[in-house]
Coordinates of C-alpha atoms in Angstrom, one line a residue:
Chain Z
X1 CA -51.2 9.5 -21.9
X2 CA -50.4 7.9 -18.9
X3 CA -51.8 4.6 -16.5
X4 CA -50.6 2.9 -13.7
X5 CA -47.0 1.3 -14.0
X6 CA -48.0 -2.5 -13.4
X7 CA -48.4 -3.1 -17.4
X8 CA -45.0 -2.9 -19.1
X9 CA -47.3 -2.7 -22.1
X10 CA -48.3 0.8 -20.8
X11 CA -46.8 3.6 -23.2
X12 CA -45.4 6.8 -21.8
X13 CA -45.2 10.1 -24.1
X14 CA -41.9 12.1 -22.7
X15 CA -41.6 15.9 -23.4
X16 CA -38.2 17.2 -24.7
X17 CA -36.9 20.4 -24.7
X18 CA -38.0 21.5 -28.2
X19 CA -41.7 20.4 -27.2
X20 CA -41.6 17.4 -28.8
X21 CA -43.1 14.2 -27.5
X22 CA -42.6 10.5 -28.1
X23 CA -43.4 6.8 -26.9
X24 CA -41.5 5.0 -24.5
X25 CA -42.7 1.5 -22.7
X26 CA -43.4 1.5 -18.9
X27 CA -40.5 -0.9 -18.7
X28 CA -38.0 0.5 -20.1
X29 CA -39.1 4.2 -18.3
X30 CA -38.9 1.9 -14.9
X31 CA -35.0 2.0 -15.3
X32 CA -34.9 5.5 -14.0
X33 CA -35.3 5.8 -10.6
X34 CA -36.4 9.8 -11.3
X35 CA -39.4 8.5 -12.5
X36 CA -40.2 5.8 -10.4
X37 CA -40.0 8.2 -7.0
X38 CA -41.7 10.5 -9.4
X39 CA -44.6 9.3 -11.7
X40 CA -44.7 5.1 -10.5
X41 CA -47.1 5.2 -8.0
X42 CA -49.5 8.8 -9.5
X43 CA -49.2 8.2 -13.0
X44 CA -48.9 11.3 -15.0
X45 CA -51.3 13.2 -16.2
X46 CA -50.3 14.5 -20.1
X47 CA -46.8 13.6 -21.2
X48 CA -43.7 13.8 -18.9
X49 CA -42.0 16.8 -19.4
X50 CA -38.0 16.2 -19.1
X51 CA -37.9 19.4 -20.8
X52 CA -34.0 20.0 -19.9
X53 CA -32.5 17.5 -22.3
X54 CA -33.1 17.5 -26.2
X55 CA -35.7 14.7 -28.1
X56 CA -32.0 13.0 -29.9
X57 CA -30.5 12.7 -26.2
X58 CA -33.2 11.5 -24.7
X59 CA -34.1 9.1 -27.5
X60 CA -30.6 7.8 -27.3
X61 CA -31.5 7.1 -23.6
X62 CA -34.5 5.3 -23.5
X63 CA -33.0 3.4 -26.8
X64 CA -30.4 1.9 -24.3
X65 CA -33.0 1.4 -21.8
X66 CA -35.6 -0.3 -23.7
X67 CA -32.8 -2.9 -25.2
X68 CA -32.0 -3.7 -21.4
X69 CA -35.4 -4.1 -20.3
X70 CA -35.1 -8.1 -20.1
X71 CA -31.5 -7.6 -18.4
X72 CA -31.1 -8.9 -15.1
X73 CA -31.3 -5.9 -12.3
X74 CA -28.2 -3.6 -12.3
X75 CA -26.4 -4.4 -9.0
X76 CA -22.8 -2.7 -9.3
X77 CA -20.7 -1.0 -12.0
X78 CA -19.0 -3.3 -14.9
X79 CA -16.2 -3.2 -16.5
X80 CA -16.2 -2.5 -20.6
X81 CA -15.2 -5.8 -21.1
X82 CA -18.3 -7.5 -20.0
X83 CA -20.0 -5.0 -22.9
X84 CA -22.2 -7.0 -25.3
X85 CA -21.8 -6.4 -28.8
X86 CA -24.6 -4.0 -28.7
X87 CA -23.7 -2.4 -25.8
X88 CA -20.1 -0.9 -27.6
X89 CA -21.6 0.1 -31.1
X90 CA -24.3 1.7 -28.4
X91 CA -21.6 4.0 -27.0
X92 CA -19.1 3.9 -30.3
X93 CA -21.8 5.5 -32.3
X94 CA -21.9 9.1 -29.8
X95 CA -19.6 11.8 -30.7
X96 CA -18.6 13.5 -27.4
X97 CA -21.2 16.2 -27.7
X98 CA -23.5 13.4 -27.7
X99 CA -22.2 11.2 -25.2
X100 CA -21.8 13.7 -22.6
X101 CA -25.7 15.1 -23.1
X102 CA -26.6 11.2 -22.3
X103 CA -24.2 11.3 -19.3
X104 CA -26.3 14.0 -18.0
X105 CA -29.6 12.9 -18.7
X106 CA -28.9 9.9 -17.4
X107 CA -27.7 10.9 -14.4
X108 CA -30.8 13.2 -13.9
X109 CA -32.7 10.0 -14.8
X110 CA -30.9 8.2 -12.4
X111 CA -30.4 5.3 -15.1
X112 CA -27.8 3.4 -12.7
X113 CA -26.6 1.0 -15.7
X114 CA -26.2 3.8 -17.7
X115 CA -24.4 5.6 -15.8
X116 CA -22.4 3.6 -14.5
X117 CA -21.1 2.8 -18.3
X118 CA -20.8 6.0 -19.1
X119 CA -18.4 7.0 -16.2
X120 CA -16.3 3.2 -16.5
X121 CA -16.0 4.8 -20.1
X122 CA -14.7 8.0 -18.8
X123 CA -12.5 6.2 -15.9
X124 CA -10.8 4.5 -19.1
X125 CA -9.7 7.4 -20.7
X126 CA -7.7 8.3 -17.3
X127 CA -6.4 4.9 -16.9
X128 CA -2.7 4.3 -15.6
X129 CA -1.8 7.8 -16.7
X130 CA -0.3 10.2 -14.3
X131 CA -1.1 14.0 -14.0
X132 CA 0.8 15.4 -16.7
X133 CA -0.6 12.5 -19.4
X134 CA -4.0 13.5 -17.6
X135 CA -3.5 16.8 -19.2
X136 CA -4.1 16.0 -22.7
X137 CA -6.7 13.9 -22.7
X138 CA -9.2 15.9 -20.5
X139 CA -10.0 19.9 -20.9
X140 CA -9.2 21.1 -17.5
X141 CA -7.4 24.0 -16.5
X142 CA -4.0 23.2 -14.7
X143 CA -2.8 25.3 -12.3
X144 CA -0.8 27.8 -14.0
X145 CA -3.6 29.1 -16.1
X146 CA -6.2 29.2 -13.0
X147 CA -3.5 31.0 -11.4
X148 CA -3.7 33.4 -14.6
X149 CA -7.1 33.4 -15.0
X150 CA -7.6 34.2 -11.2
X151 CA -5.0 37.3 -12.6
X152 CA -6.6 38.8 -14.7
X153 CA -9.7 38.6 -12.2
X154 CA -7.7 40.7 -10.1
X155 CA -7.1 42.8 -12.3
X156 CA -10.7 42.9 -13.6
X157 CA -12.0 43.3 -10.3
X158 CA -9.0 46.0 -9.1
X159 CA -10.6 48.2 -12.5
X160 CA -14.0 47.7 -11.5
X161 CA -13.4 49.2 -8.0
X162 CA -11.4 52.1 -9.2
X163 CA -14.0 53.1 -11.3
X164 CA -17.0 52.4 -9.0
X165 CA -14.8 54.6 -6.6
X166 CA -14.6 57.2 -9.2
X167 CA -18.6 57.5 -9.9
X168 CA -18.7 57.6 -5.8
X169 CA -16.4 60.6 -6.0
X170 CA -18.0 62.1 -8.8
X171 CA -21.7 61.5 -7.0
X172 CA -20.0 63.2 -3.6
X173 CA -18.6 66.2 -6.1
X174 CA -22.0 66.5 -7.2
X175 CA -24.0 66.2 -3.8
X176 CA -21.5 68.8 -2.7
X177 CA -22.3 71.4 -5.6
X178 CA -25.8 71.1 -5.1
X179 CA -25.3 71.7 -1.4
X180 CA -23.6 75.2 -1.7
X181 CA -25.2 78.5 -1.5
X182 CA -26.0 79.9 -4.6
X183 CA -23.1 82.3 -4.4
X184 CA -20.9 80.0 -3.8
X185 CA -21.8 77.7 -6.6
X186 CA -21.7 80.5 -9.0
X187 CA -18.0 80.9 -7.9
X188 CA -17.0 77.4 -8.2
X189 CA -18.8 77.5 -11.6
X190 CA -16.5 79.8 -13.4
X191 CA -13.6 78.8 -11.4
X192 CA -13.8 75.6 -13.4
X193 CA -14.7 77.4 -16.2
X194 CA -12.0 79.6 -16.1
X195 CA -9.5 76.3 -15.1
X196 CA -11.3 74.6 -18.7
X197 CA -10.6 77.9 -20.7
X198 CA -6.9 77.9 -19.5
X199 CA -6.3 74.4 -20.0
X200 CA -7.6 74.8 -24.1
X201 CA -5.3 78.1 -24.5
X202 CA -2.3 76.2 -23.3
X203 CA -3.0 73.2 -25.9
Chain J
X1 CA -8.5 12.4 -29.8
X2 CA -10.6 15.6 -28.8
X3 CA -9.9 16.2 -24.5
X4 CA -12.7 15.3 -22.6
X5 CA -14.2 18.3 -20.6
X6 CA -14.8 16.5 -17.4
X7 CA -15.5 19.8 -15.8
X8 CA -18.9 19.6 -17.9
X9 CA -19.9 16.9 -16.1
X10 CA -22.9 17.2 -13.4
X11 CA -20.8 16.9 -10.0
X12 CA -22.8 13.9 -8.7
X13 CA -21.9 12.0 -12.3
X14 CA -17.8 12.4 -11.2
X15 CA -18.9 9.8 -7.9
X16 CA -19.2 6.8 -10.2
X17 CA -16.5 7.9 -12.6
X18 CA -14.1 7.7 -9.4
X19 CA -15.4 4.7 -8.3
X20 CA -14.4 2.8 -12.2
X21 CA -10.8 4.6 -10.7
X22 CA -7.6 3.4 -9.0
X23 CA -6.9 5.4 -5.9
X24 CA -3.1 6.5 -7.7
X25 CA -5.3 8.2 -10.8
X26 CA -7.6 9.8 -8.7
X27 CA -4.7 11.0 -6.5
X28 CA -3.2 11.9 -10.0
X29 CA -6.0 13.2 -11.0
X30 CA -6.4 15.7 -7.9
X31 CA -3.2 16.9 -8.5
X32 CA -4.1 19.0 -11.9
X33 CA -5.3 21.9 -9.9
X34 CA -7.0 23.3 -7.2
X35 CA -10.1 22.5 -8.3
X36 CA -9.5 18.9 -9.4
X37 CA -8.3 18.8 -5.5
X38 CA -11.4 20.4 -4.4
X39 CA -13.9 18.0 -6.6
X40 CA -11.8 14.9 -5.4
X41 CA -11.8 16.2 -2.1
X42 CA -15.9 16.5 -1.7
X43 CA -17.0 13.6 -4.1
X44 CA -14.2 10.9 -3.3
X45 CA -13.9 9.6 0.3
X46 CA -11.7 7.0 1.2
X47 CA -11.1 5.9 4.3
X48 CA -7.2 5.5 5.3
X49 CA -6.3 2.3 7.4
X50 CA -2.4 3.5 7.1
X51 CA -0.1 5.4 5.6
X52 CA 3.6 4.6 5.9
X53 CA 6.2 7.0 4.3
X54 CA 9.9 5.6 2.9
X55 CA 12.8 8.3 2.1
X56 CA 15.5 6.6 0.2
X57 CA 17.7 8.8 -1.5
X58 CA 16.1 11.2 -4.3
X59 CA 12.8 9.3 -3.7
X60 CA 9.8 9.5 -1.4
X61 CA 7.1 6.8 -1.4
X62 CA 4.0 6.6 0.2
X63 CA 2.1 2.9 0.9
X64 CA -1.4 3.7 1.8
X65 CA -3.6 1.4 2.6
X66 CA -7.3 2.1 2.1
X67 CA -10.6 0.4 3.2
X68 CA -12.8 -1.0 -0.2
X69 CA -9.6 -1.1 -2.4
X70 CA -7.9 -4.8 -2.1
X71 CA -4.6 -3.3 -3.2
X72 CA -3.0 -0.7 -1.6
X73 CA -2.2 2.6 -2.9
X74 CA 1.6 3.2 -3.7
X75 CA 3.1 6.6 -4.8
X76 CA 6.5 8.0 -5.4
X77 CA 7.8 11.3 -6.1
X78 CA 11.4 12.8 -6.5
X79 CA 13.1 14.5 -3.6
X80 CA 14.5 17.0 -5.6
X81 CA 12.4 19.6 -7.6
X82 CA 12.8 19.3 -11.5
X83 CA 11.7 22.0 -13.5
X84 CA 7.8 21.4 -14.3
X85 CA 7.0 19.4 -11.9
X86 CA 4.9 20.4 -8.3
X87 CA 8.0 20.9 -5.4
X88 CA 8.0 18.2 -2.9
X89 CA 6.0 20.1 -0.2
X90 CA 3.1 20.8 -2.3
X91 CA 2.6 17.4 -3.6
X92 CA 2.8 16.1 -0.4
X93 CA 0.2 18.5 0.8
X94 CA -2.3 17.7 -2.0
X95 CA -2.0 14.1 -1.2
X96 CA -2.5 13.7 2.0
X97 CA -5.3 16.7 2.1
X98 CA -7.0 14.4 -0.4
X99 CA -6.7 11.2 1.5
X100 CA -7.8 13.5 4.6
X101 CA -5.1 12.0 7.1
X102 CA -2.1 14.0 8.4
X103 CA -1.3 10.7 10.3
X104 CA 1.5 8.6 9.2
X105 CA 2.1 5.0 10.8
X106 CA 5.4 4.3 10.0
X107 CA 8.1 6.7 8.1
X108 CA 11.3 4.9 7.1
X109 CA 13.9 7.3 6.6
X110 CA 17.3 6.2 5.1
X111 CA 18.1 9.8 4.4
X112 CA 18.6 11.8 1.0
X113 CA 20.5 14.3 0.4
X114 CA 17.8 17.1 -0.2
X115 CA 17.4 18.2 3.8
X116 CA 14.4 20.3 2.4
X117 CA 12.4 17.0 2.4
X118 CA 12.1 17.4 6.4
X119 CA 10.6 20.9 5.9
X120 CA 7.9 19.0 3.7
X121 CA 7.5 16.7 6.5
X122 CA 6.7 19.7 9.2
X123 CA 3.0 19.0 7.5
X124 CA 2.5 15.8 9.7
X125 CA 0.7 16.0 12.7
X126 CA 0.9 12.5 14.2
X127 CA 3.8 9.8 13.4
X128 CA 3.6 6.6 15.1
X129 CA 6.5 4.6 14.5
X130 CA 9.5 7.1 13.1
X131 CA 12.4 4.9 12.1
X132 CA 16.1 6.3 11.7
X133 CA 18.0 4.1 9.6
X134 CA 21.4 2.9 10.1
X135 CA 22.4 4.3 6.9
X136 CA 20.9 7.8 7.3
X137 CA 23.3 10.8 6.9
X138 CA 23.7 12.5 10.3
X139 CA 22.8 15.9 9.1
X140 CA 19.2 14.5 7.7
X141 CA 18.6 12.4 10.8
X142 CA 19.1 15.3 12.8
X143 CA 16.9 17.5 11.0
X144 CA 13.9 15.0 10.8
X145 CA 14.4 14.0 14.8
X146 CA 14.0 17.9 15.5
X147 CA 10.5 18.2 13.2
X148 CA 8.8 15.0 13.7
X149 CA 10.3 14.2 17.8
X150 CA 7.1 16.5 18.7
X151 CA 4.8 14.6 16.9
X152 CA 6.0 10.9 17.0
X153 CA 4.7 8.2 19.6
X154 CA 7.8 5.9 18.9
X155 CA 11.1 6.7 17.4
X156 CA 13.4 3.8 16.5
X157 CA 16.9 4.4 15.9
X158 CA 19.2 2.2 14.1
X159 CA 22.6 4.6 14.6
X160 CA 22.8 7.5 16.8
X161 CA 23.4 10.8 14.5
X162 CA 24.2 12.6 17.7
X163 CA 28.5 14.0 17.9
X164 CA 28.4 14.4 21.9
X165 CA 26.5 13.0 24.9
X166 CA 25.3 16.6 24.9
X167 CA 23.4 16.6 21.3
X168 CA 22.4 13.2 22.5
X169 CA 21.2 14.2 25.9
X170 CA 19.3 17.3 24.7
X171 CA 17.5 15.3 22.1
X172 CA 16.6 12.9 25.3
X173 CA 15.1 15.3 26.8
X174 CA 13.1 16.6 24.0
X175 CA 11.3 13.3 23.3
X176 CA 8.8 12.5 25.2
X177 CA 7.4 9.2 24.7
X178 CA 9.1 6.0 23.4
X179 CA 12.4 5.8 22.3
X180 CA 14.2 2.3 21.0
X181 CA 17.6 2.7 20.3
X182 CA 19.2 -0.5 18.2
X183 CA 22.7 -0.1 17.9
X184 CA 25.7 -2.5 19.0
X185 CA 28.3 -0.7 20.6
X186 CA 26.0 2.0 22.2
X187 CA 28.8 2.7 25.0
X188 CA 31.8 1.9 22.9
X189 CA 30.8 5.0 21.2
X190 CA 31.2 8.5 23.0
X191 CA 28.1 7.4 24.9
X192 CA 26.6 7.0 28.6
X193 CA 24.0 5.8 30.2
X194 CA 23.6 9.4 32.0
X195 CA 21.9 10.4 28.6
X196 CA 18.8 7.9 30.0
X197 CA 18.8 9.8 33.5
X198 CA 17.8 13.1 32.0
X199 CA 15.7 11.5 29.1
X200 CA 12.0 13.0 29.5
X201 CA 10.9 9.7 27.3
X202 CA 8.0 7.7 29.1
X203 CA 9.9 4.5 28.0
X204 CA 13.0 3.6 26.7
X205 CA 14.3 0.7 25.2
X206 CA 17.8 0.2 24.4
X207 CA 19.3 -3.7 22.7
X208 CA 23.3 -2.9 24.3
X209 CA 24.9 -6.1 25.0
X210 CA 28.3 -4.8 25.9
X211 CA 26.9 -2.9 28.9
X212 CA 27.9 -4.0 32.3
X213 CA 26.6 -5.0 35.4
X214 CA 28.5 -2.3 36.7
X215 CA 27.3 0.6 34.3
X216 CA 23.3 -0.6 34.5
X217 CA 24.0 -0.7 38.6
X218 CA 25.1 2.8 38.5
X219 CA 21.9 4.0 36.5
X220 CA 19.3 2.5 38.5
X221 CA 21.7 3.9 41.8
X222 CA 21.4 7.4 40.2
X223 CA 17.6 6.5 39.3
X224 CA 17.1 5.6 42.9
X225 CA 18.3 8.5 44.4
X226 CA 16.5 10.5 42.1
X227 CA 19.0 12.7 41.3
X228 CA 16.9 13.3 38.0
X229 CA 12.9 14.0 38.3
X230 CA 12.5 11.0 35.1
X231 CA 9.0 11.1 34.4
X232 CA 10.2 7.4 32.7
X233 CA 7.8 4.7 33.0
X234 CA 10.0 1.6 31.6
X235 CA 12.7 1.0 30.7
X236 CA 14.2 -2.6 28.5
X237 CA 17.6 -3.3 27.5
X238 CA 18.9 -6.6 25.8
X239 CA 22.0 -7.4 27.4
X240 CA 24.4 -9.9 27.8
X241 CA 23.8 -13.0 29.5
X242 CA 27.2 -13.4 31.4
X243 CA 25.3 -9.7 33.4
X244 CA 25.6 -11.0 36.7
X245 CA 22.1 -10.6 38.2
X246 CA 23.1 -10.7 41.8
X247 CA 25.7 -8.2 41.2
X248 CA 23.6 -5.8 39.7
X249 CA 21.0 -5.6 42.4
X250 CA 23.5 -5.9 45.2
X251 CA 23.0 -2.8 47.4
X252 CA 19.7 -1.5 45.6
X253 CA 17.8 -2.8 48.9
X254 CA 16.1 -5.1 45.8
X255 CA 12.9 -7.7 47.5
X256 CA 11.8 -10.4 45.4
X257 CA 8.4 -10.3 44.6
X258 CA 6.9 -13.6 42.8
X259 CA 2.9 -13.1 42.1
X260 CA 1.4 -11.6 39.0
X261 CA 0.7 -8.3 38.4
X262 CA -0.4 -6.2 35.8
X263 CA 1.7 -2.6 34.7
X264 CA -0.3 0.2 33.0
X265 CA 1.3 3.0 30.7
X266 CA 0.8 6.1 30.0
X267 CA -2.3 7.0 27.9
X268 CA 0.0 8.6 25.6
X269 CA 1.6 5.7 24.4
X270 CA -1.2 3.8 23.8
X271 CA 0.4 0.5 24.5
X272 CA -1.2 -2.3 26.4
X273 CA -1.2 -2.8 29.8
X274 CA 1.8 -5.5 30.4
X275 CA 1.4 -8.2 32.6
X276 CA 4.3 -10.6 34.0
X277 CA 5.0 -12.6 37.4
X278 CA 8.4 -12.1 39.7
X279 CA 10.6 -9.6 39.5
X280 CA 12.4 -7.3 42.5
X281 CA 11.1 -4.0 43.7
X282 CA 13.3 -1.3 44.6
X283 CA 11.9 1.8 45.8
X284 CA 13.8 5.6 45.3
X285 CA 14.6 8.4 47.3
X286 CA 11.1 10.1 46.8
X287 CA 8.7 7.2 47.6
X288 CA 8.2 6.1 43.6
X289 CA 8.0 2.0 43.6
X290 CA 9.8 0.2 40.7
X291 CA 10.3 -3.2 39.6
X292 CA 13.3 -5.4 38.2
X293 CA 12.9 -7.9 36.0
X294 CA 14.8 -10.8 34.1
X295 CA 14.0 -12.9 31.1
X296 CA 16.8 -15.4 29.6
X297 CA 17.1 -15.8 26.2
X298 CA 19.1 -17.8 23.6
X299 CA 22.9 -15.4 24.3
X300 CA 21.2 -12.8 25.9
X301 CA 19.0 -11.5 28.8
X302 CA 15.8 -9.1 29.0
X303 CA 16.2 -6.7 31.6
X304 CA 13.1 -4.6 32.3
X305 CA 12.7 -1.7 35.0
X306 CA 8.9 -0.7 35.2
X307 CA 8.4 2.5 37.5
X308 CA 4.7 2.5 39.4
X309 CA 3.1 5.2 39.1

């Protein structure tokens, strides 16, 4: 349901993830530069598949994009303060889950307003503090625990080759059986055999 | 309030996010781990004008000044380790492996009395102006002279941490581009001019207004019969004014020489060629041409001795 971009009274129909599809005006889909170098010029033929984000985070989106269709052209990131009223209940309303699906559809979008409010928002939270305040108020590991973490890969990784190294001796113990003469095979057989039958009498 | 997982982030979404940051919170911010370092490190590139260090006591700052950021970046950290936080050298690492530049413009160091800051300074591979302040212990003066000497274009000392003319002399010959010494009283104290002979400095610059005709004389005799191979190029002193000029050239086979000319130094220095009119020329035992000059001033006099190459 596509035609060419001049009209902004042209209606898109985007595809989300769960194969759902929905109306969003030429104007406001203009906003994203993924579209424009993608769809502007060809038009679309059936509805635009952004098929990696979800119908609610992609409605969110082009929510904030269709209310700044009459906004003068982005040209550099603003500061919070120069939020309208809108704007703030816009991003106050997202619980993180939320805010951080728009983040990335946005920035696959390549919505620059958007983004750009998104991160200021994010830059906020990291404002004046220094490392150790850093540390509460983002999930990132510090130091110490990738220092354990890379640990217990060690130790994961030292386990793994030890018993890949045991399966290689055990295949080379086998390759080796089935090598020997028939005599000899019959030999080592009850060797082991006698080695298993004086191991249970001991226990 | 819930942490934020940044990490969650698509890479290319943490460009903007730096750029709503200061330069000392995305410098903190590189400091939570390797791989904050690593993220800062390919998505944040700042360019770095200069970067001057100051060691006053248990503190070491850093003024960095950065291109696209009006203000400049300013960050301090204790000298001595505390329990928790990052040692000295590592933090010092981190930073200026994230600002990509292990060239320092100007270090300031009034000393502190945790020597192990001069092993954190080993990490610098270019200092252009080192300063050694007047109230730097001797023991830490010494130390940082015998890291950063190899990598410094100028040191400027404000005392001489040096017991002997020997420590002193050995340290002359060690540097090898531009020395200033500022000190009152340079040959009151247990020091000579000889200390200049064996120097292997390119220049040499020395504000001594208590030396006399007599003891500059005898350099520039010893100079001229090259007694010493001195690879120096020039040497300036600030002395006194009552210096008698006549006296001190008197039996240096001196010609006055009054057009301009132009003297050029060593690449290494990278200072600009000097240019100035007059002066005497003297030439040495093994053909090298030099020249003398005088400039009065208000108390004092300039004395300069360039060496052609």
């Amino acid at each position: 349901m596509t035609s060419p971009a001049s009209s902004s009274e042209v209606k898109y129909l985007i595809e989300s993830s769960e194969g759902n599809t929905f109306d969003v005006s030429g104007a406001a889909l203009r906003q994203s530069n993924t579209f424009n170098a993608m769809f502007l010029n060809i038009g679309a033929d059936g509805p635009i598949p952004f098929t990696d984000y979800n119908e609610a985070t992609l409605k969110k989106v082009f929510e904030y994009c269709e209310h700044s269709v009459n906004e003068e052209n982005y040209s550099g990131p603003k500061h919070q303060d120069d939020l309208s009223k809108w704007d703030l209940n816009f991003f106050n309303e997202m619980d993180q889950k939320m805010f951080i699906d728009v983040i990335n559809a946005s920035n696959f979008l390549d919505i620059e307003r958007l983004t750009s409010y998104c991160c200021e928002r994010i830059a906020r939270m990291l404002r004046g503090k220094n490392t150790q305040e850093m540390i509460k108020v983002i999930t990132l590991p510090t130091a110490e625990e990738l220092e354990a973490k890379q640990k217990v890969e060690e130790k994961k990784a030292a386990a793994a080759k030890k018993v890949a190294e045991k399966a290689a001796e055990t295949a080379e113990k086998t390759e080796t059986l089935e090598e020997l003469p028939v005599q000899q095979l019959v030999q080592t057989t009850r060797n082991k055999l006698t080695r298993k039958y004086l191991s249970f009498s001991n226990e | 309030m819930t942490p934020f997982p940044l990490l969650r982030l698509p890479r290319l979404a943490l460009i903007p996010v730096f750029q709503h940051m200061e330069p000392s919170e995305i410098i903190a911010f590189s400091l939570l781990s390797n791989r904050a370092k690593n993220l800062v490190k390919m998505l944040w590139k700042p360019s770095v004008k200069t970067i001057s260090f100051l060691v006053v006591s248990n503190d070491l700052s850093i003024l960095a000044y950065l291109s696209n950021y009006d203000k400049p970046l300013r960050l301090h950290i204790k000298t001595k380790t505390v329990n928790g936080m990052i040692p000295l050298s590592k933090w010092l690492e981190r930073v200026l492996d994230v600002l990509n530049s292990f060239s320092i413009f100007q270090i300031n160091l009034h000393g502190s009395p945790q020597l192990e800051v001069c092993d954190a300074l080993a990490i610098l591979k270019e200092v252009r102006h080192l300063y050694i302040m007047a109230n730097c212990p001797n023991s830490f003066a010494k130390k940082a002279l015998e890291i950063l000497t190899p990598v410094t274009t100028e040191t400027i000392m404000f005392k001489i941490p040096f017991e002997s003319q020997e420590e002193l002399e050995i340290f002359m010959k060690s540097n090898r581009k531009y020395l200033s010494i500022f000190i009152e009283g340079f040959s009151e104290l247990k020091f000579n001019m000889d200390a200049f002979l064996v120097s292997n400095s390119l220049r040499l610059s020395l504000r001594e207004k208590s030396l006399s005709a007599r003891r500059i004389k005898q350099f520039l005799s010893n100079w001229l019969q090259n007694e010493h191979n001195s690879p120096l190029e020039h040497l300036t002193m600030i002395i006194d004014e009552s210096v008698d000029r006549l006296e001190l050239l008197e039996g240096l086979d001196a010609v006055p020489f009054s057009e301009k000319r132009t003297f050029h130094y060593s690449k290494d220095l990278e200072i600009p060629p000097n240019t100035f009119s007059g002066g005497y020329d003297v030439r040495g035992m093994n053909g090298k041409d030099a020249t003398i000059t005088f400039e009065g001033g208000y108390q004092r006099t300039r004395f300069d001795f360039y060496v052609w190459n």
